CSV table of C-alpha atoms in Angstrom, one decimal:
chain,number,residue,atom,x,y,z
A,164,MET,CA,74.2,119.7,105.2
A,165,LYS,CA,73.9,119.8,109.0
A,166,GLU,CA,77.3,119.9,110.8
A,167,ASN,CA,76.5,116.7,112.9
A,168,HIS,CA,75.6,114.7,109.8
A,169,LEU,CA,78.9,115.8,108.1
A,170,LYS,CA,80.9,114.7,111.1
A,171,ARG,CA,79.2,111.3,111.1
A,172,THR,CA,80.0,111.0,107.4
A,173,CYS,CA,83.6,111.9,108.0
A,174,LYS,CA,83.9,109.1,110.6
A,175,LEU,CA,82.4,106.7,108.1
A,176,VAL,CA,84.8,107.8,105.4
A,177,PHE,CA,87.8,107.3,107.8
A,178,LEU,CA,86.5,103.9,108.7
A,179,ILE,CA,86.3,102.8,105.1
A,180,HIS,CA,89.8,104.4,104.5
A,181,VAL,CA,91.2,102.2,107.3
A,182,ILE,CA,89.7,99.0,106.0
A,183,THR,CA,90.7,99.5,102.4
A,184,THR,CA,94.2,100.5,103.4
A,185,LEU,CA,94.6,97.2,105.4
A,186,PHE,CA,93.4,95.3,102.4
A,187,SER,CA,95.6,97.2,100.0
A,188,ILE,CA,98.7,96.6,102.2
A,189,VAL,CA,98.0,92.9,102.4
A,190,GLY,CA,97.4,92.6,98.6
A,191,LEU,CA,100.5,94.6,97.6
A,192,MET,CA,102.7,92.6,100.0
A,193,SER,CA,101.4,89.5,98.4
A,194,GLN,CA,102.1,90.9,95.0
A,195,ILE,CA,105.7,91.8,96.0
A,196,THR,CA,106.5,88.5,97.6
A,197,MET,CA,104.7,86.0,95.4
A,198,SER,CA,104.0,87.6,92.0
A,199,ASP,CA,106.2,87.2,88.9
A,200,LEU,CA,106.0,91.0,88.4
A,201,ALA,CA,108.9,93.3,89.2
A,202,PRO,CA,108.8,94.2,93.0
A,203,ILE,CA,109.0,97.9,92.2
A,204,ARG,CA,105.5,97.6,90.7
A,205,GLY,CA,104.2,96.7,94.1
A,206,ILE,CA,106.6,98.8,96.3
A,207,ILE,CA,105.7,102.2,94.8
A,208,PRO,CA,101.8,101.7,95.2
A,209,LEU,CA,102.5,100.4,98.8
A,210,ILE,CA,104.4,103.5,99.7
A,211,MET,CA,101.7,105.7,98.2
A,212,VAL,CA,98.9,103.9,100.1
A,213,ILE,CA,100.8,104.3,103.4
A,214,LEU,CA,101.7,108.0,102.8
A,215,VAL,CA,98.2,109.0,101.7
A,216,PHE,CA,96.6,107.3,104.7
A,217,ILE,CA,99.0,109.0,107.2
A,218,ALA,CA,98.5,112.4,105.5
A,219,ASP,CA,94.7,112.2,105.3
A,220,SER,CA,94.5,111.0,108.9
A,221,MET,CA,96.6,113.9,110.1
A,222,TYR,CA,94.5,116.3,108.1
A,223,LEU,CA,91.3,114.9,109.6
A,224,PHE,CA,92.7,115.3,113.1
A,225,ILE,CA,93.8,118.9,112.4
A,226,SER,CA,90.7,120.0,110.6
A,227,LYS,CA,88.2,118.1,112.8
A,228,GLY,CA,86.5,116.9,109.6
A,229,GLY,CA,84.4,118.9,107.2
A,230,VAL,CA,83.7,119.0,103.5
A,231,THR,CA,87.4,120.0,102.7
A,232,TYR,CA,88.6,116.8,104.2
A,233,ILE,CA,86.2,114.8,102.0
A,234,ARG,CA,87.4,116.6,98.9
A,235,VAL,CA,91.1,116.2,99.8
A,236,LEU,CA,90.5,112.5,100.4
A,237,ALA,CA,88.6,112.2,97.0
A,238,ILE,CA,91.7,113.6,95.2
A,239,THR,CA,94.4,111.7,97.0
A,240,TYR,CA,92.7,108.3,97.1
A,241,SER,CA,91.8,108.6,93.4
A,242,ILE,CA,95.5,108.9,92.6
A,243,VAL,CA,96.4,105.9,94.9
A,244,TYR,CA,93.6,103.8,93.4
A,245,CYS,CA,94.8,104.5,89.9
A,246,ALA,CA,98.4,103.5,90.9
A,247,MET,CA,97.2,100.2,92.6
A,248,LEU,CA,94.8,99.3,89.8
A,249,ASN,CA,97.4,99.7,87.0
A,250,SER,CA,100.4,98.3,88.8
A,251,GLY,CA,99.3,94.6,89.1
A,252,ASN,CA,98.2,92.0,86.6
A,253,THR,CA,94.9,91.2,88.4
A,254,GLY,CA,91.7,93.2,89.1
A,255,THR,CA,91.5,92.5,92.9
A,256,THR,CA,91.9,96.2,93.7
A,257,TYR,CA,89.1,97.1,91.3
A,258,PRO,CA,86.2,97.4,93.8
A,259,TYR,CA,88.2,99.5,96.4
A,260,MET,CA,86.9,102.8,95.1
A,261,ILE,CA,83.2,101.9,95.1
A,262,PRO,CA,82.6,102.3,98.9
A,263,PHE,CA,84.2,105.7,98.7
A,264,LEU,CA,81.8,106.7,95.9
A,265,ILE,CA,78.8,105.7,98.0
A,266,VAL,CA,80.0,107.7,101.0
A,267,PHE,CA,80.7,110.7,98.8
A,268,LEU,CA,77.1,110.4,97.6
A,269,LEU,CA,75.9,110.5,101.3
A,270,THR,CA,77.8,113.8,101.9
A,271,LEU,CA,75.7,115.5,99.2
A,272,ASP,CA,78.8,117.4,98.1
A,273,ASN,CA,78.8,117.9,94.4
A,274,VAL,CA,82.6,118.5,94.2
A,275,SER,CA,83.5,115.3,96.1
A,276,VAL,CA,81.1,113.2,94.0
A,277,LYS,CA,82.5,114.5,90.7
A,278,ILE,CA,86.2,114.1,91.8
A,279,GLY,CA,85.5,110.5,92.9
A,280,VAL,CA,83.6,109.6,89.7
A,281,ILE,CA,86.2,111.2,87.4
A,282,GLY,CA,89.1,109.4,89.3
A,283,PHE,CA,87.3,106.1,89.1
A,284,ALA,CA,86.4,106.4,85.4
A,285,LEU,CA,89.9,107.6,84.4
A,286,SER,CA,91.7,104.8,86.4
A,287,ASN,CA,89.6,102.1,84.7
A,288,LEU,CA,90.0,103.7,81.3
A,289,ILE,CA,93.8,103.7,81.7
A,290,ARG,CA,93.6,100.0,82.8
A,291,VAL,CA,91.6,99.1,79.7
A,292,ILE,CA,94.1,100.9,77.4
A,293,LEU,CA,97.2,99.3,79.1
A,294,THR,CA,95.7,95.9,79.1
A,295,ILE,CA,94.9,96.0,75.4
A,296,ALA,CA,98.3,97.5,74.6
A,297,THR,CA,100.3,94.9,76.5
A,298,SER,CA,98.1,91.8,76.2
A,299,ALA,CA,99.5,88.5,75.1
A,300,ASN,CA,96.1,86.9,74.9
A,301,ILE,CA,94.0,89.7,73.5
A,302,GLN,CA,90.7,87.9,73.3
A,303,ASN,CA,90.6,86.7,77.0
A,304,ASP,CA,92.0,90.0,78.3
A,305,ILE,CA,89.5,92.1,76.4
A,306,GLU,CA,86.6,90.0,77.8
A,307,VAL,CA,87.8,90.7,81.3
A,308,VAL,CA,88.5,94.4,81.0
A,309,MET,CA,85.3,95.0,79.1
A,310,ILE,CA,83.3,93.4,81.9
A,311,GLU,CA,85.1,95.8,84.4
A,312,ALA,CA,84.5,98.7,82.0
A,313,ILE,CA,80.7,97.9,81.8
A,314,ILE,CA,80.5,97.7,85.6
A,315,SER,CA,82.5,101.0,85.9
A,316,ILE,CA,80.1,102.8,83.5
A,317,LEU,CA,77.1,101.5,85.4
A,318,THR,CA,78.6,102.6,88.7
A,319,VAL,CA,79.4,106.1,87.4
A,320,VAL,CA,75.9,106.5,85.9
A,321,THR,CA,74.3,105.2,89.1
A,322,ILE,CA,76.3,107.5,91.4
A,323,LEU,CA,75.7,110.6,89.3
A,324,LYS,CA,72.0,109.9,88.9
A,325,GLY,CA,71.7,108.9,92.5
A,326,TYR,CA,73.2,112.2,93.6
A,327,GLY,CA,70.6,114.1,91.5
A,328,LEU,CA,67.7,112.0,92.9
A,329,LEU,CA,69.0,112.4,96.5
A,330,SER,CA,69.5,116.1,96.1
A,331,ARG,CA,66.0,116.6,94.7
A,332,PHE,CA,64.6,114.4,97.5
A,333,PHE,CA,66.1,116.7,100.2
A,334,GLU,CA,64.9,119.8,98.3
A,335,GLU,CA,61.4,118.5,98.0
A,336,SER,CA,61.4,117.5,101.7
A,337,LEU,CA,62.5,120.9,102.6
A,338,ASP,CA,59.7,122.5,100.6
A,339,GLU,CA,57.2,120.3,102.3
A,340,VAL,CA,58.5,121.2,105.7
A,341,THR,CA,58.4,124.9,104.8
A,342,ALA,CA,54.8,124.6,103.6
A,343,VAL,CA,53.7,122.8,106.8
A,344,SER,CA,55.5,125.5,108.8
A,345,ASP,CA,53.7,128.3,106.9
A,346,LYS,CA,50.4,126.5,107.5
A,347,ASN,CA,51.1,126.2,111.2
A,348,LYS,CA,52.0,129.9,111.4
A,349,SER,CA,48.7,130.8,109.7
A,350,ILE,CA,46.7,128.6,112.1
A,351,THR,CA,48.6,130.1,115.1
A,352,GLY,CA,47.7,133.6,113.8
A,353,LYS,CA,44.1,132.7,113.5
A,354,ILE,CA,44.0,131.2,116.9
A,355,THR,CA,45.6,134.4,118.4
A,356,GLU,CA,43.0,136.5,116.6
A,357,VAL,CA,40.1,134.4,117.9
A,358,ALA,CA,41.5,134.4,121.4
A,359,GLU,CA,41.7,138.2,121.4
A,360,SER,CA,38.1,138.4,120.2
A,361,VAL,CA,37.1,136.0,123.0
A,362,VAL,CA,38.8,138.3,125.5
A,363,GLU,CA,37.0,141.4,124.1
A,364,ASP,CA,33.6,139.6,124.3
A,365,VAL,CA,34.3,138.5,127.9
A,366,SER,CA,35.1,142.1,128.8
A,367,VAL,CA,31.8,143.2,127.3
A,368,VAL,CA,30.0,140.6,129.4
A,369,SER,CA,31.9,141.7,132.5
A,370,ASP,CA,30.8,145.3,132.0
A,371,ALA,CA,27.2,144.3,131.6
A,372,LEU,CA,27.2,142.2,134.7
A,373,LYS,CA,28.6,145.1,136.8
A,374,THR,CA,25.5,147.2,136.1
A,375,ILE,CA,23.2,144.6,137.5
A,376,GLY,CA,24.1,145.4,141.1
A,377,GLU,CA,23.7,143.7,144.4
A,378,SER,CA,20.3,142.4,143.4
A,379,VAL,CA,21.9,139.9,141.1
A,380,GLU,CA,25.0,139.2,143.3
A,381,LEU,CA,24.9,135.5,142.6
A,382,LEU,CA,24.6,136.1,138.9
A,383,ASP,CA,27.5,138.6,139.0
A,384,GLU,CA,29.7,136.1,140.8
A,385,THR,CA,28.8,133.4,138.3
A,386,MET,CA,29.6,135.7,135.4
A,387,GLU,CA,33.0,136.6,136.9
A,388,ASN,CA,33.8,132.9,137.2
A,389,ILE,CA,32.6,132.5,133.6
A,390,MET,CA,35.0,135.2,132.4
A,391,VAL,CA,38.0,133.9,134.3
A,392,GLY,CA,37.3,130.3,133.3
A,393,THR,CA,36.7,131.2,129.6
A,394,GLN,CA,39.9,133.2,129.4
A,395,ASN,CA,42.0,130.5,131.1
A,396,THR,CA,40.4,127.9,128.8
A,397,ALA,CA,41.3,129.9,125.7
A,398,GLU,CA,44.9,130.4,126.9
A,399,ALA,CA,45.2,126.7,127.9
A,400,ILE,CA,43.9,125.5,124.5
A,401,THR,CA,46.3,127.8,122.7
A,402,HIS,CA,49.2,126.6,124.8
A,403,GLN,CA,48.3,123.0,124.5
A,404,THR,CA,47.8,123.2,120.7
A,405,THR,CA,51.3,124.8,120.3
A,406,GLN,CA,52.8,122.0,122.4
A,407,THR,CA,51.0,119.4,120.5
A,408,HIS,CA,52.4,120.6,117.1
A,409,ASP,CA,55.9,120.9,118.6
A,410,ILE,CA,55.9,117.4,120.0
A,411,GLN,CA,54.5,116.0,116.8
A,412,ASP,CA,57.3,117.7,114.8
A,413,ILE,CA,59.9,116.2,117.2
A,414,ILE,CA,58.3,112.7,116.8
A,415,ASP,CA,58.4,113.0,113.0
A,416,ASP,CA,62.1,114.2,113.0
A,417,THR,CA,63.2,111.5,115.5
A,418,LYS,CA,61.4,108.8,113.5
A,419,LYS,CA,63.1,109.9,110.3
A,420,SER,CA,66.5,109.9,112.0
A,421,ALA,CA,65.9,106.5,113.5
A,422,ASP,CA,65.0,105.1,110.1
A,423,ILE,CA,68.1,106.6,108.5
A,424,VAL,CA,70.4,105.2,111.3
A,425,GLU,CA,68.7,101.8,111.0
A,426,GLY,CA,69.3,101.7,107.3
A,427,ILE,CA,73.0,102.6,107.7
A,428,ASN,CA,73.4,100.1,110.4
A,429,ASN,CA,71.9,97.3,108.2
A,430,GLU,CA,74.1,98.2,105.3
A,431,ALA,CA,77.2,98.3,107.5
A,432,ALA,CA,76.2,94.9,109.0
A,433,ASP,CA,75.8,93.4,105.5
A,434,ALA,CA,79.2,94.9,104.4
A,435,LEU,CA,80.8,93.5,107.5
A,436,LYS,CA,79.5,90.0,106.8
A,437,GLU,CA,80.9,90.2,103.2
A,438,GLY,CA,84.2,91.5,104.6
A,439,MET,CA,84.4,88.6,107.1
A,440,GLY,CA,83.8,86.2,104.3
A,441,VAL,CA,86.6,87.8,102.2
A,442,MET,CA,88.9,87.6,105.2
A,443,GLU,CA,88.2,83.9,105.7
A,444,SER,CA,88.9,83.2,102.0
A,445,LEU,CA,92.1,85.3,102.2
A,446,PHE,CA,93.2,83.4,105.3
A,447,GLU,CA,92.6,80.0,103.6
A,448,GLU,CA,94.7,81.2,100.6
A,449,VAL,CA,97.5,82.4,102.8
A,450,GLU,CA,97.5,79.1,104.7
A,451,LYS,CA,97.7,77.2,101.4
A,452,ALA,CA,100.7,79.4,100.4
A,453,ARG,CA,102.4,78.8,103.7
A,454,LYS,CA,102.0,75.0,103.4
A,455,ALA,CA,103.2,75.2,99.8
A,456,GLY,CA,106.3,77.1,101.1
A,457,GLU,CA,106.9,74.4,103.7
A,458,ASN,CA,106.7,71.7,101.1
A,459,LEU,CA,109.0,73.6,98.8
A,460,GLN,CA,111.6,73.9,101.6
A,461,THR,CA,111.3,70.2,102.4
A,462,ALA,CA,111.8,69.3,98.7
A,463,ALA,CA,114.9,71.7,98.6
A,464,ASP,CA,116.4,70.0,101.6
A,465,GLU,CA,115.9,66.6,100.0
A,466,LEU,CA,117.4,67.8,96.8
A,467,ARG,CA,120.5,69.1,98.7
A,468,SER,CA,120.8,65.7,100.5
A,469,ASN,CA,120.5,63.8,97.2
A,470,THR,CA,123.1,66.0,95.6
A,471,GLU,CA,125.5,65.3,98.4
A,472,ASP,CA,124.9,61.6,97.9
A,473,VAL,CA,125.6,61.8,94.2
A,474,SER,CA,128.8,63.8,94.9
A,475,GLY,CA,130.0,61.0,97.1
A,476,ILE,CA,129.3,58.5,94.4
A,477,THR,CA,131.3,60.5,91.8
A,478,SER,CA,134.2,60.6,94.3
A,479,ILE,CA,134.2,56.8,94.4
A,480,ILE,CA,134.0,56.6,90.5
A,481,LEU,CA,136.9,59.0,90.3
A,482,SER,CA,139.0,56.9,92.7
A,483,ILE,CA,138.1,53.7,90.7
A,484,SER,CA,139.2,55.5,87.5
A,485,SER,CA,142.5,56.4,89.0
A,486,GLN,CA,143.1,52.8,90.2
A,487,THR,CA,142.2,51.5,86.7
A,488,ASN,CA,144.6,54.0,85.0
A,489,LEU,CA,147.4,52.8,87.4
A,490,LEU,CA,146.6,49.1,86.7
A,491,ALA,CA,146.6,49.8,82.9
A,492,LEU,CA,150.0,51.5,83.2
A,493,ASN,CA,151.4,48.5,85.1
A,494,ALA,CA,149.9,46.1,82.5
A,495,SER,CA,151.7,48.1,79.7
A,496,ILE,CA,155.0,47.8,81.5
A,497,GLU,CA,154.6,44.1,81.9
A,498,ALA,CA,153.6,43.7,78.2
A,499,ALA,CA,156.7,45.6,77.1
A,500,ARG,CA,158.8,43.2,79.1
A,501,ALA,CA,157.1,40.2,77.4
A,502,GLY,CA,158.2,41.4,74.0
A,503,GLU,CA,156.3,40.2,70.9
A,504,VAL,CA,154.1,38.0,73.0
A,505,GLY,CA,152.8,40.9,75.1
A,506,LYS,CA,152.0,43.3,72.2
A,507,GLY,CA,148.4,42.4,72.0
A,508,PHE,CA,148.0,42.7,75.7
A,509,ALA,CA,149.8,46.2,75.5
A,510,VAL,CA,147.1,47.4,73.0
A,511,VAL,CA,144.4,46.3,75.4
A,512,ALA,CA,146.1,48.0,78.3
A,513,ASP,CA,146.4,51.3,76.3
A,514,GLU,CA,142.7,51.2,75.6
A,515,ILE,CA,141.9,50.5,79.2
A,516,ARG,CA,144.1,53.5,80.2
A,517,ASN,CA,142.3,55.7,77.7
A,518,LEU,CA,138.9,54.6,78.9
A,519,ALA,CA,140.0,55.3,82.5
A,520,GLU,CA,141.3,58.7,81.6
A,521,GLN,CA,138.0,59.5,79.8
A,522,THR,CA,136.1,58.2,82.8
A,523,ARG,CA,138.1,60.5,85.0
A,524,ASN,CA,137.4,63.5,82.8
A,525,GLU,CA,133.7,62.9,82.6
A,526,THR,CA,133.5,62.3,86.3
A,527,GLU,CA,135.2,65.6,86.9
A,528,ASN,CA,132.6,67.2,84.6
A,529,ILE,CA,129.8,65.5,86.6
A,530,THR,CA,131.4,66.8,89.8
A,531,ARG,CA,131.3,70.4,88.5
A,532,ILE,CA,127.7,70.0,87.5
A,533,ILE,CA,126.8,68.6,90.9
A,534,GLU,CA,128.5,71.5,92.5
A,535,ILE,CA,126.3,73.9,90.4
A,536,LEU,CA,123.2,71.8,91.4
A,537,THR,CA,124.3,72.0,95.0
A,538,SER,CA,124.6,75.8,94.8
A,539,ASN,CA,121.2,76.0,93.1
A,540,ALA,CA,119.7,73.7,95.7
A,541,ASP,CA,121.0,76.0,98.5
A,542,THR,CA,119.5,79.0,96.7
A,543,VAL,CA,116.1,77.2,96.4
A,544,ALA,CA,116.2,76.3,100.0
A,545,ASP,CA,116.9,79.9,101.0
A,546,CYS,CA,114.1,81.2,98.8
A,547,ALA,CA,111.8,78.6,100.3
A,548,THR,CA,112.7,79.7,103.8
A,549,ILE,CA,112.0,83.4,102.9
A,550,SER,CA,108.7,82.4,101.3
A,551,SER,CA,107.6,80.4,104.4
A,552,GLN,CA,108.5,83.3,106.6
A,553,SER,CA,106.5,85.8,104.4
A,554,ALA,CA,103.5,83.4,104.5
A,555,ASN,CA,103.7,83.3,108.3
A,556,ARG,CA,103.7,87.1,108.4
A,557,GLU,CA,100.7,87.3,106.1
A,558,THR,CA,98.9,84.8,108.3
A,559,GLU,CA,99.5,87.1,111.3
A,560,TYR,CA,98.4,90.2,109.3
A,561,THR,CA,95.2,88.3,108.2
A,562,GLN,CA,94.4,87.3,111.8
A,563,SER,CA,94.9,90.9,113.0
A,564,ALA,CA,92.5,92.2,110.3
A,565,SER,CA,90.0,89.5,111.3
A,566,GLN,CA,90.2,90.8,114.9
A,567,LYS,CA,89.5,94.3,113.6
A,568,PHE,CA,86.4,93.1,111.8
A,569,GLU,CA,85.2,91.5,115.1
A,570,PHE,CA,85.7,94.8,116.9
A,571,ILE,CA,83.6,96.6,114.2
A,572,GLN,CA,80.9,94.0,114.6
A,573,ASP,CA,80.8,94.7,118.4
A,574,LYS,CA,80.4,98.4,117.7
A,575,LEU,CA,77.6,97.7,115.3
A,576,GLY,CA,75.9,95.8,118.1
A,577,GLU,CA,76.2,98.9,120.3
A,578,LEU,CA,74.7,101.0,117.5
A,579,SER,CA,71.8,98.6,117.2
A,580,LYS,CA,71.1,99.1,120.9
A,581,ALA,CA,71.2,102.9,120.5
A,582,ILE,CA,68.6,102.6,117.7
A,583,THR,CA,66.4,100.6,120.1
A,584,ASP,CA,66.7,103.3,122.7
A,585,ILE,CA,65.6,105.9,120.1
A,586,SER,CA,62.5,103.9,119.2
A,587,ASN,CA,61.6,103.7,122.9
A,588,TYR,CA,62.0,107.5,123.1
A,589,ILE,CA,59.7,108.0,120.2
A,590,THR,CA,57.1,105.8,122.0
A,591,SER,CA,57.3,108.0,125.1
A,592,LEU,CA,56.9,111.1,123.0
A,593,SER,CA,53.8,109.7,121.4
A,594,THR,CA,52.3,108.8,124.8
A,595,ALA,CA,52.9,112.4,126.0
A,596,ASN,CA,51.3,113.8,122.9
A,597,ASN,CA,48.2,111.7,123.5
A,598,GLU,CA,48.0,112.9,127.1
A,599,ILE,CA,48.1,116.5,125.8
A,600,VAL,CA,45.3,115.7,123.4
A,601,ASP,CA,43.2,114.3,126.3
A,602,SER,CA,43.9,117.5,128.3
A,603,ALA,CA,42.6,119.6,125.4
A,604,SER,CA,39.4,117.5,125.4
A,605,THR,CA,39.0,118.1,129.1
A,606,LEU,CA,39.3,121.8,128.6
A,607,SER,CA,36.6,121.6,125.9
A,608,ALA,CA,34.3,119.8,128.3
A,609,THR,CA,35.0,122.6,130.9
A,610,SER,CA,34.0,125.2,128.4
A,611,GLU,CA,30.7,123.4,127.8
A,612,GLU,CA,30.0,123.3,131.6
A,613,ILE,CA,30.7,127.0,131.8
A,614,SER,CA,28.1,127.5,129.0
A,615,ALA,CA,25.6,125.6,131.0
A,616,SER,CA,26.2,127.7,134.1
A,617,SER,CA,25.7,130.8,132.1
A,618,THR,CA,22.3,129.5,130.9
A,619,GLU,CA,21.2,128.9,134.5
A,620,ALA,CA,22.4,132.3,135.5
A,621,SER,CA,20.3,134.0,132.8
A,622,LYS,CA,17.2,132.3,134.1
A,623,ALA,CA,17.8,133.6,137.6
A,624,SER,CA,18.1,137.2,136.3
A,625,SER,CA,14.4,137.6,135.4
A,626,ARG,CA,14.3,141.3,136.6
A,627,ASN,CA,17.0,142.3,134.2
A,628,VAL,CA,15.7,140.9,131.0
A,629,GLU,CA,17.5,143.3,128.7
A,630,LEU,CA,20.9,142.9,130.4
A,631,VAL,CA,20.5,139.1,130.5
A,632,ALA,CA,19.6,139.2,126.8
A,633,GLN,CA,22.7,141.2,126.1
A,634,PHE,CA,24.7,138.8,128.2
A,635,LYS,CA,23.3,135.8,126.4
A,636,LYS,CA,24.1,137.3,123.0
A,637,SER,CA,27.7,137.9,124.1
A,638,MET,CA,28.0,134.4,125.5
A,639,GLU,CA,26.7,132.9,122.3
A,640,GLY,CA,29.5,134.8,120.5
A,641,ILE,CA,32.0,133.5,123.0
A,642,ILE,CA,30.9,129.9,122.4
A,643,ALA,CA,30.9,130.3,118.6
A,644,LYS,CA,34.5,131.6,118.7
A,645,ILE,CA,35.6,128.9,121.1
A,646,THR,CA,34.1,126.4,118.7
A,647,GLU,CA,35.9,128.0,115.8
A,648,LEU,CA,39.1,127.9,117.9
A,649,GLN,CA,38.6,124.2,118.5
A,650,SER,CA,38.1,123.5,114.8
A,651,TYR,CA,41.4,125.2,114.0
A,652,THR,CA,43.3,123.3,116.7
A,653,GLN,CA,41.8,120.0,115.7
A,654,GLY,CA,42.3,120.6,112.0
């Protein structure tokens, strides 16, 4: 893999690590504060998420990226993913590993892909076993975990097969490039051989023209021009042909790079849209939780107020009971004074006193219960306050994450502009290549004009028929070899 591609892949891996870490922190904080599970089941994965993110980020900064960083991240995040997936009672963390598997696939590193796939498969296998072993409703839980297991199997098979297909694709592409390069070397060798033959034939023509003498001065000058023009034409055609192939290779490579960048940009834009939708849903759920906490706090305050009102009422009842008991005692005293006549009244007074005493005892019991209710109401109010504060903090975290998504969206816009610039650059290269082709055509026309001049010169040299015949034969050889050279450059 080229070093530049590996660096870009490391940047993408780090970006995905940042996003999944933010989601993981928000989810684990929600589990700790709002779930019925023990807080320790959320605190331990939360600490692991933060420590692994810090450690991997420091390693990336120190090592400047590379395949070792990818492999270390594959190992550490597989452990964190397993802890998160099996610490809660929901599958919300299930898809966090899938983006990493896709990026590991893009690195074309067999070790990273295998580590990520094994970690993903083992984590979900452990989840299936734990869910079945601890399930209270085995039928419903099996249906859920089996769906996740099927998706996990399909994901593992897709990643492994995709890695094989992608590797073969790059190998086949490299073979094709090598074949084209070998063909170009063969053509270049043939062009060089033909050019050397042209130079030799021109030298023969020059030697023949020198023997003609001053009587064919005009013909000698024309032949010298033919020799120089033909040599320059051969060199120019060779040079232009080489430039044409080089520019065409640059255009092809640039076009492939632009297509790859455009595909990655589109995938990132789609993933960003999905992430924004998830953040909006999360924000709505957090807002609902915050409002529910406020309603709970209001209800707790009302319960506390009503409990205080009931406490006041019991105080009044207790006072009335004491007064009734006192009146019953006075009535008993008066009945005793009345003698036989007041015995019946004394019995009634005793009953009233007993009822007053019973009322007082029950009222005291009610008072103790109300005190307990008051203490519970205070506890509920405090919990409601803590829940409301946690919901407010979650709202702030969600808004912060949403701002990060907007920042990423702006960067994708800049990337799209860069892709447009690359496309314009390809267009410019294509135009330059067409101009070179036109220049080669002009050189070919010049060669034809030189051939016509040689024909006129042969007619003017009637007194040197044999030398002219030799010259004509040599020029025909030159024209044939130039034509052969043109056929190779055009083919």
